[in-house]
XYZ file of N, CA and C in Angstrom:
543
model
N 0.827 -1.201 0.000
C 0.000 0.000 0.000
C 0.857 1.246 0.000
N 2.515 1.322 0.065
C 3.136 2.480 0.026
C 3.521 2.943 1.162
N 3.349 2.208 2.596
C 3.504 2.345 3.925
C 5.261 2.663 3.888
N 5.822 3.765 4.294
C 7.279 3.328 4.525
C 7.304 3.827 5.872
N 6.291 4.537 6.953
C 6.670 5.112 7.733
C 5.260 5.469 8.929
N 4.880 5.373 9.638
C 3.657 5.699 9.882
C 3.812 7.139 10.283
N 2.746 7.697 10.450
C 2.628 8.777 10.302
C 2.660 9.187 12.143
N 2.584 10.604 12.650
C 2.611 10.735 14.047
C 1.233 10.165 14.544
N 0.421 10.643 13.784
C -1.148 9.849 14.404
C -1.056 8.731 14.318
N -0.850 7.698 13.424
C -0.374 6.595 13.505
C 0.045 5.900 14.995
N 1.716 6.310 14.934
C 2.278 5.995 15.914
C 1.686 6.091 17.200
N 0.834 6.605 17.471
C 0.355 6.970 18.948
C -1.009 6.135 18.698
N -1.433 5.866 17.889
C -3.305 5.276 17.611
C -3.080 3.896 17.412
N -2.310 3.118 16.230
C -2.295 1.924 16.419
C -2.132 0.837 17.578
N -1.235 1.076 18.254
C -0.694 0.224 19.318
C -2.239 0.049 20.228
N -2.651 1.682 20.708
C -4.615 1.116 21.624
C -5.218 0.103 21.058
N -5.377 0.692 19.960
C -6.220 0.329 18.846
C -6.044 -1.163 18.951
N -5.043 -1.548 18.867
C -5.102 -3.375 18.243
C -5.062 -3.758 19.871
N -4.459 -3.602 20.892
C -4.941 -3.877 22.082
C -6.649 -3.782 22.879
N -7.335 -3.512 22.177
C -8.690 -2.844 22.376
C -8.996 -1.914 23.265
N -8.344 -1.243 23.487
C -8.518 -0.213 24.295
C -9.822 1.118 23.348
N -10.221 1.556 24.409
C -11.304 2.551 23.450
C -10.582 3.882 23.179
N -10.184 4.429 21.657
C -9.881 5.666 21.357
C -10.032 6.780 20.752
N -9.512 7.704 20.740
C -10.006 8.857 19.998
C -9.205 9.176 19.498
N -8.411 9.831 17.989
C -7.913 9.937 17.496
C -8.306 11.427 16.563
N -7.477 12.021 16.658
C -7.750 13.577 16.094
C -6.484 14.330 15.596
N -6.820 13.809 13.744
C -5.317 14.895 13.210
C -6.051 15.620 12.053
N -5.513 16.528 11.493
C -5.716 16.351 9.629
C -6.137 15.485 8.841
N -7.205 16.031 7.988
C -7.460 15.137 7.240
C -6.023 14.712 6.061
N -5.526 13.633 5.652
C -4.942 12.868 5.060
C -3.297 12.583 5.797
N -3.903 12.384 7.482
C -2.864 11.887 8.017
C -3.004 10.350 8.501
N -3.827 9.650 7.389
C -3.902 8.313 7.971
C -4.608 8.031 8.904
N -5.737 8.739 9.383
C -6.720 7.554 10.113
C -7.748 6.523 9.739
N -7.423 6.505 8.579
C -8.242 5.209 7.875
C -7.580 3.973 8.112
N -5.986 4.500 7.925
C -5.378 2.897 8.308
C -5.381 2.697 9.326
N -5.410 3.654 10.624
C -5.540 3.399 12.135
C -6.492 2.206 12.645
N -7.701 2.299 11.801
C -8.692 1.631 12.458
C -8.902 0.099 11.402
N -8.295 0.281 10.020
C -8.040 -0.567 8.876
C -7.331 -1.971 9.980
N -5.840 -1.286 10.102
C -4.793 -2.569 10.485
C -5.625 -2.900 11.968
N -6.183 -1.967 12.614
C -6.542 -2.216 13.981
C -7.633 -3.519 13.677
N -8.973 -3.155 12.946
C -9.595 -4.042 12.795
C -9.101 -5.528 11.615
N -7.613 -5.497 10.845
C -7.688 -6.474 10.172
C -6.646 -7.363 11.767
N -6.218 -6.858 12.451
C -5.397 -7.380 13.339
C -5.991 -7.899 14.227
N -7.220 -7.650 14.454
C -8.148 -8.706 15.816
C -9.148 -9.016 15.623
N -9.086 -9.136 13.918
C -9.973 -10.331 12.726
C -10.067 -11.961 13.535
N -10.954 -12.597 13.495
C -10.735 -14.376 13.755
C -11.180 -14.285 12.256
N -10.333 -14.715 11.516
C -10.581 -14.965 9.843
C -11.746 -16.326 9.486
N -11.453 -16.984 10.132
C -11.983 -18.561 10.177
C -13.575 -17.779 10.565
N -13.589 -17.432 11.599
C -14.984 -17.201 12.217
C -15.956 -16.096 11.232
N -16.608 -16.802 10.489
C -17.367 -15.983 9.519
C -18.541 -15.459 9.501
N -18.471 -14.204 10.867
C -19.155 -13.061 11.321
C -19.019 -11.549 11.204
N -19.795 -10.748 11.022
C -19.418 -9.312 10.669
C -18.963 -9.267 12.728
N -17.515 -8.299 12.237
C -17.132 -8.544 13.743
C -16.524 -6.966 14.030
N -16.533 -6.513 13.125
C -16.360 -4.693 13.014
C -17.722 -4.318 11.959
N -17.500 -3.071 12.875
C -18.823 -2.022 12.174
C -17.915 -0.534 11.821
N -17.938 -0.211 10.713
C -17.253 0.951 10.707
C -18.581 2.285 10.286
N -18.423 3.431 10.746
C -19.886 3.772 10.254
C -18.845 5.374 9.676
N -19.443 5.762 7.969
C -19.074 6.856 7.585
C -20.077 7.901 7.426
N -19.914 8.702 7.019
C -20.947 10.372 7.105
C -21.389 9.963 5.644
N -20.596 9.598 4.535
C -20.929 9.973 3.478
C -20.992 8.726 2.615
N -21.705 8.609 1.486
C -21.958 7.320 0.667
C -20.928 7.283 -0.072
N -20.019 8.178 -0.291
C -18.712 8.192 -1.402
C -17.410 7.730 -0.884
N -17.879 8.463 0.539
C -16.350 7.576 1.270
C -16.590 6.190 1.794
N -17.359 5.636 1.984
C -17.966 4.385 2.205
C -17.206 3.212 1.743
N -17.285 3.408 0.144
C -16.707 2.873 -0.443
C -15.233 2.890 -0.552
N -14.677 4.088 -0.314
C -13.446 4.048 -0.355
C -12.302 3.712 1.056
N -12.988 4.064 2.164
C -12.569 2.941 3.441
C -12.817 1.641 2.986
N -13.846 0.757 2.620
C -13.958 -0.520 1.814
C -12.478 -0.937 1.278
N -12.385 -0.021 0.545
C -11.143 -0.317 -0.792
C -9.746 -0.453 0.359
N -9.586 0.282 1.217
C -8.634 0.320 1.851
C -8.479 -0.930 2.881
N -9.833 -1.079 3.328
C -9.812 -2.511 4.200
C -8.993 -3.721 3.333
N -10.060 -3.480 2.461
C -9.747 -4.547 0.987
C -8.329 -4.788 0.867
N -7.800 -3.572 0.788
C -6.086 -3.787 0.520
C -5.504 -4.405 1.205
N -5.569 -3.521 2.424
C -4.900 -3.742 3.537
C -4.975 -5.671 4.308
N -6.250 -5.929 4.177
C -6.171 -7.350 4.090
C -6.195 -8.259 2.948
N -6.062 -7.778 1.933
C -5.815 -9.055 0.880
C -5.195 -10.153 1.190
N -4.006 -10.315 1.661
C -3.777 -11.402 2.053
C -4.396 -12.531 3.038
N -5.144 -11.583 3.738
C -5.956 -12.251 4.615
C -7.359 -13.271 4.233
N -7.681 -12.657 3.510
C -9.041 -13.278 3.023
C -10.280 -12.313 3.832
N -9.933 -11.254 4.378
C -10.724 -10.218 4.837
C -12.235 -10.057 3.550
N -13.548 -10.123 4.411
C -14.355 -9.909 3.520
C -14.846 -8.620 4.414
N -15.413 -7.420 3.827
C -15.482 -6.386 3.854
C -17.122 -5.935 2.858
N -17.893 -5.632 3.831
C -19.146 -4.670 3.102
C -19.541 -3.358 2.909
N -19.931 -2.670 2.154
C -20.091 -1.390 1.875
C -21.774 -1.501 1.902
N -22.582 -0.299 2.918
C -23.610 -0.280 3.420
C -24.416 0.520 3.100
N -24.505 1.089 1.896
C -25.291 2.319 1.310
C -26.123 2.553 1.094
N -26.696 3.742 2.000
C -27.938 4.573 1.607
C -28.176 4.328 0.007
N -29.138 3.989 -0.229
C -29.498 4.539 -1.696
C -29.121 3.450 -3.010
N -28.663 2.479 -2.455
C -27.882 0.987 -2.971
C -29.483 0.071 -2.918
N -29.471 -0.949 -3.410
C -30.870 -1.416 -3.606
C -31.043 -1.896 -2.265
N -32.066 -2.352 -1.834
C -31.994 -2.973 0.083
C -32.278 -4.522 -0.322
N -32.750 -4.744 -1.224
C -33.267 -5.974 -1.753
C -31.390 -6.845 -1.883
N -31.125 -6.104 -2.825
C -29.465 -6.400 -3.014
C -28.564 -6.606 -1.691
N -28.669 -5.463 -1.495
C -27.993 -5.206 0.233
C -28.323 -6.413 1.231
N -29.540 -7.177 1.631
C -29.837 -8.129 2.545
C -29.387 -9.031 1.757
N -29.616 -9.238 0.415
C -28.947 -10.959 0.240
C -27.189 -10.626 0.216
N -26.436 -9.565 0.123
C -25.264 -9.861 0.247
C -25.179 -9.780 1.717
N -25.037 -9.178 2.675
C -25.345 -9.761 3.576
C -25.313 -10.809 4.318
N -26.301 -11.478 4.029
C -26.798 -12.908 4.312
C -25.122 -13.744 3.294
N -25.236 -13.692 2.095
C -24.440 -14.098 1.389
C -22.980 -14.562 1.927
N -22.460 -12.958 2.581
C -20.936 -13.317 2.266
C -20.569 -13.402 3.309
N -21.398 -13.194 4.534
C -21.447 -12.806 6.141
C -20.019 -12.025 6.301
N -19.718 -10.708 5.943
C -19.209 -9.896 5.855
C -17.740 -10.105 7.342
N -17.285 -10.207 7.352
C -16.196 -10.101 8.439
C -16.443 -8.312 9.401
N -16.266 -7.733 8.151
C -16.092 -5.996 8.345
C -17.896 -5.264 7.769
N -18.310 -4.451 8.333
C -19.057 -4.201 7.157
C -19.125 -2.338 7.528
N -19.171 -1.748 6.584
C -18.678 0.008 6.682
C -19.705 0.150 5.957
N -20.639 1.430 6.388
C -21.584 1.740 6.285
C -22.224 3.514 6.843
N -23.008 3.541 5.986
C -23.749 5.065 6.303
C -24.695 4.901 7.715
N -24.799 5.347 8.149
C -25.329 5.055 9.635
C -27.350 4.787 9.328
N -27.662 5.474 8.320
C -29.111 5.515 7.980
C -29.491 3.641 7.118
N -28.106 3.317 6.664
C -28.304 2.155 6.205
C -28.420 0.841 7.007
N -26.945 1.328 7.683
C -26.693 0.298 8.574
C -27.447 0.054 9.445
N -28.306 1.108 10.214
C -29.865 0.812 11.260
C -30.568 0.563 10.776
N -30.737 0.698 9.412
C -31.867 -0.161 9.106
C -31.398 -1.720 8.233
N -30.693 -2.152 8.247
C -29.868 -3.661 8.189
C -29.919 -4.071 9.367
N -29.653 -3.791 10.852
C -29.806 -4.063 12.014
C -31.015 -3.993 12.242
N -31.551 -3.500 11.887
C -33.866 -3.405 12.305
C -34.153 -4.318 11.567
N -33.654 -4.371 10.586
C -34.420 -5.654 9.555
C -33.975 -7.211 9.914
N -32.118 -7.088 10.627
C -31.602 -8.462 11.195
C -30.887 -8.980 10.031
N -30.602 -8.194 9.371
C -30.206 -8.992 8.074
C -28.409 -8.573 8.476
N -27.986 -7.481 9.266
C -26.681 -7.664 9.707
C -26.831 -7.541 11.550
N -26.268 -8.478 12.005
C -26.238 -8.926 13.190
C -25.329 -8.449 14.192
N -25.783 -7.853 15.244
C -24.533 -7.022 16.243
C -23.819 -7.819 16.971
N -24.278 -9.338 17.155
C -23.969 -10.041 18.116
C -22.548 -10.519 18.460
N -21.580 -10.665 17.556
C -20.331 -10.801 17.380
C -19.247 -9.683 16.985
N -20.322 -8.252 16.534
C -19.527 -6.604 16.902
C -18.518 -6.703 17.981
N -17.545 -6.684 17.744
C -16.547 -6.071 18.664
C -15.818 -4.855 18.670
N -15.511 -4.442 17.331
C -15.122 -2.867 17.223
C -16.174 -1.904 16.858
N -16.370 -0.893 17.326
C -17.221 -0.106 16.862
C -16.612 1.353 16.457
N -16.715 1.574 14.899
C -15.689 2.609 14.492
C -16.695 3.511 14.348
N -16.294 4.946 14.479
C -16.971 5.976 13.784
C -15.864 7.441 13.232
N -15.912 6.969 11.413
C -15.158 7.913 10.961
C -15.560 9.078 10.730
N -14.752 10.000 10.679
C -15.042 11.186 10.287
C -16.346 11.557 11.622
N -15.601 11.289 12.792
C -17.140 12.268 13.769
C -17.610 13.472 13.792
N -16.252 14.491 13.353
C -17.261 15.953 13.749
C -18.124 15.509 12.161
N -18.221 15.107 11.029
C -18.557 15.307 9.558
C -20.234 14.657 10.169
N -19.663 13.456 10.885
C -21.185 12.963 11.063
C -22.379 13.455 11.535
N -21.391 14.418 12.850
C -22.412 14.875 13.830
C -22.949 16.169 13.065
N -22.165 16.879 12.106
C -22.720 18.152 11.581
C -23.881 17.955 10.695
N -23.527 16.866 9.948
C -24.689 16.026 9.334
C -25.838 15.576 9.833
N -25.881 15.491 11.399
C -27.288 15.321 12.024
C -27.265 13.759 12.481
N -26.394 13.142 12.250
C -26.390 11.896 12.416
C -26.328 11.122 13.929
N -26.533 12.156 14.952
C -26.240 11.832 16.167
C -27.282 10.581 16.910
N -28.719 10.698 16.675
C -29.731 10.177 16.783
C -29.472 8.717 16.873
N -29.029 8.644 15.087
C -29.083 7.370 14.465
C -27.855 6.586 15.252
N -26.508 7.594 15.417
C -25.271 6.485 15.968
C -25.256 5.992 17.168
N -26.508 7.093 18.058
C -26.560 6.479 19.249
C -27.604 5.230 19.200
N -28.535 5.220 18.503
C -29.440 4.045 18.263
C -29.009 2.895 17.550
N -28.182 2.827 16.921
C -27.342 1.860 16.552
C -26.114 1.184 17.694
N -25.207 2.189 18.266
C -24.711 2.011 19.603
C -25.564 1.049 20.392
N -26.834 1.372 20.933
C -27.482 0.754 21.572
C -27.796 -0.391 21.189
N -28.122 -0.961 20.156
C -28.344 -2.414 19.520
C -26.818 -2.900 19.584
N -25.718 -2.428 20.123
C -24.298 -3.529 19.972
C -24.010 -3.947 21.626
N -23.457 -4.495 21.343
C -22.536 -5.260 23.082
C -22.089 -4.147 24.005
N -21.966 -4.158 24.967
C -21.747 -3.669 26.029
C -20.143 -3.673 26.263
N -19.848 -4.644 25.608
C -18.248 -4.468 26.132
C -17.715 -4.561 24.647
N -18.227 -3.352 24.090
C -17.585 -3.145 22.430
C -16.520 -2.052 22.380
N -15.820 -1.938 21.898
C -14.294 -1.581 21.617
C -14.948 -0.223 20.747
N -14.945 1.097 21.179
C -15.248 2.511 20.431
C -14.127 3.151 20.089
N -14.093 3.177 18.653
C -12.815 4.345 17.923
C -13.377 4.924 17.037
N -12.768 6.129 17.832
C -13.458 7.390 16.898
C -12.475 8.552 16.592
N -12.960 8.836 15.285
C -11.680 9.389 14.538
C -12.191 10.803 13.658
N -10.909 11.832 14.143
C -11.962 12.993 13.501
C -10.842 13.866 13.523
N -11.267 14.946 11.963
C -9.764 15.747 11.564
C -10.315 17.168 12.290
N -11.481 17.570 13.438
C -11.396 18.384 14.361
C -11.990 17.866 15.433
N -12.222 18.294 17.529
C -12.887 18.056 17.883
C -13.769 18.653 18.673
N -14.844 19.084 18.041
C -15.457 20.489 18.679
C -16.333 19.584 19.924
N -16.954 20.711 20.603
C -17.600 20.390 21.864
C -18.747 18.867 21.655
N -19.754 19.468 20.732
C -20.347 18.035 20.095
C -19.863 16.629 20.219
N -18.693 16.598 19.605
C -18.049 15.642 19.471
C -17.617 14.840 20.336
N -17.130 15.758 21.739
C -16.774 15.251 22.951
C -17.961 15.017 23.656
N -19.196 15.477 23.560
C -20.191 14.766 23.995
C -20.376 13.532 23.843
N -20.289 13.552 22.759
C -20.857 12.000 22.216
C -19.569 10.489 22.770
N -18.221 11.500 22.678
C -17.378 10.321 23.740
C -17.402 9.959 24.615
N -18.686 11.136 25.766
C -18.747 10.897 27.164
C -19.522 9.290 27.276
N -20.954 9.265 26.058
C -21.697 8.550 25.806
C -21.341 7.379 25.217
N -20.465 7.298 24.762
C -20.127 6.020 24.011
C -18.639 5.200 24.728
N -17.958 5.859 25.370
C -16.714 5.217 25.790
C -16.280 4.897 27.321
N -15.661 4.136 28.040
C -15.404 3.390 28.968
C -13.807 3.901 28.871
N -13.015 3.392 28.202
C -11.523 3.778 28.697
C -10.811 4.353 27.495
């Protein structure tokens, strides 16, 4: 992928991250926090065990796909299967892949992904990471509602990383609500 060096956010985010510790992570946008939570979640993958076992949730339907692509990379060797959760993607389509490929990872718009979890067609029960990229983008977007109602349908002792290139007051609200350590 072109890795020769990690970046300072990097260096300080990975190491929690794959230990499960719950974090927050806050640089510039294109200082690498996609791979923060990428290697974090391809690193405490059970590959064999063929359950969606990370939830990554994005603001936008364009980047969706492109965290996807990066999972994708980043585990190729692995056999990492990885879903993209989009608003506006057929739902008919969406539940049989789903069901289909039982997703390891599955990254998603938060309006999609609650309603894949309401319908049961993606399952929280084996969630262990719970990502949310781009937070201040989400919360400006209005999306607060939905991430806490989705939050609430996952495990209790789920692993929260949250990643954001500012962190205004909002934002730290929502860490009071969602995080343990």
């Amino acid at each position: 992928y072109g890795f020769e060096k990690p970046s300072a956010i990097q260096q300080r985010a990975i190491s929690p991250c794959i230990k499960g510790y719950d974090a927050i992570a806050q640089a510039p946008s294109g200082t690498g926090k996609t791979a923060i939570f990428a290697i974090s979640i391809l690193q405490q993958l059970e590959i064999e065990f063929k359950e969606t076992q990370a939830l990554v949730l994005a603001p936008t339907r364009e980047l969706t796909p492109q965290i996807q692509k990066v999972i994708l990379a980043l585990g190729d060797y692995m056999g990492a299967i990885c879903h993209a959760c989009i608003g506006g993607a057929n739902v008919r389509n969406e539940m049989q892949k789903l069901q289909a490929e039982a997703p390891h990872i599955v990254v998603g718009t938060p309006g999609r992904v609650f309603d894949m979890l309401n319908r049961r067609y993606l399952s929280p029960k084996w969630i262990r990471m719970f990502v949310l990229g781009e937070a201040d983008e989400m919360l400006s977007r209005g999306f607060k509602d939905q991430i806490y109602e989705i939050f609430q349908k996952l495990n209790t002792s789920i692993q929260v990383v949250l990643l954001s290139a500012i962190m205004p007051t909002d934002v730290l609200e929502v860490t009071k609500k969602f995080m343990r350590d």
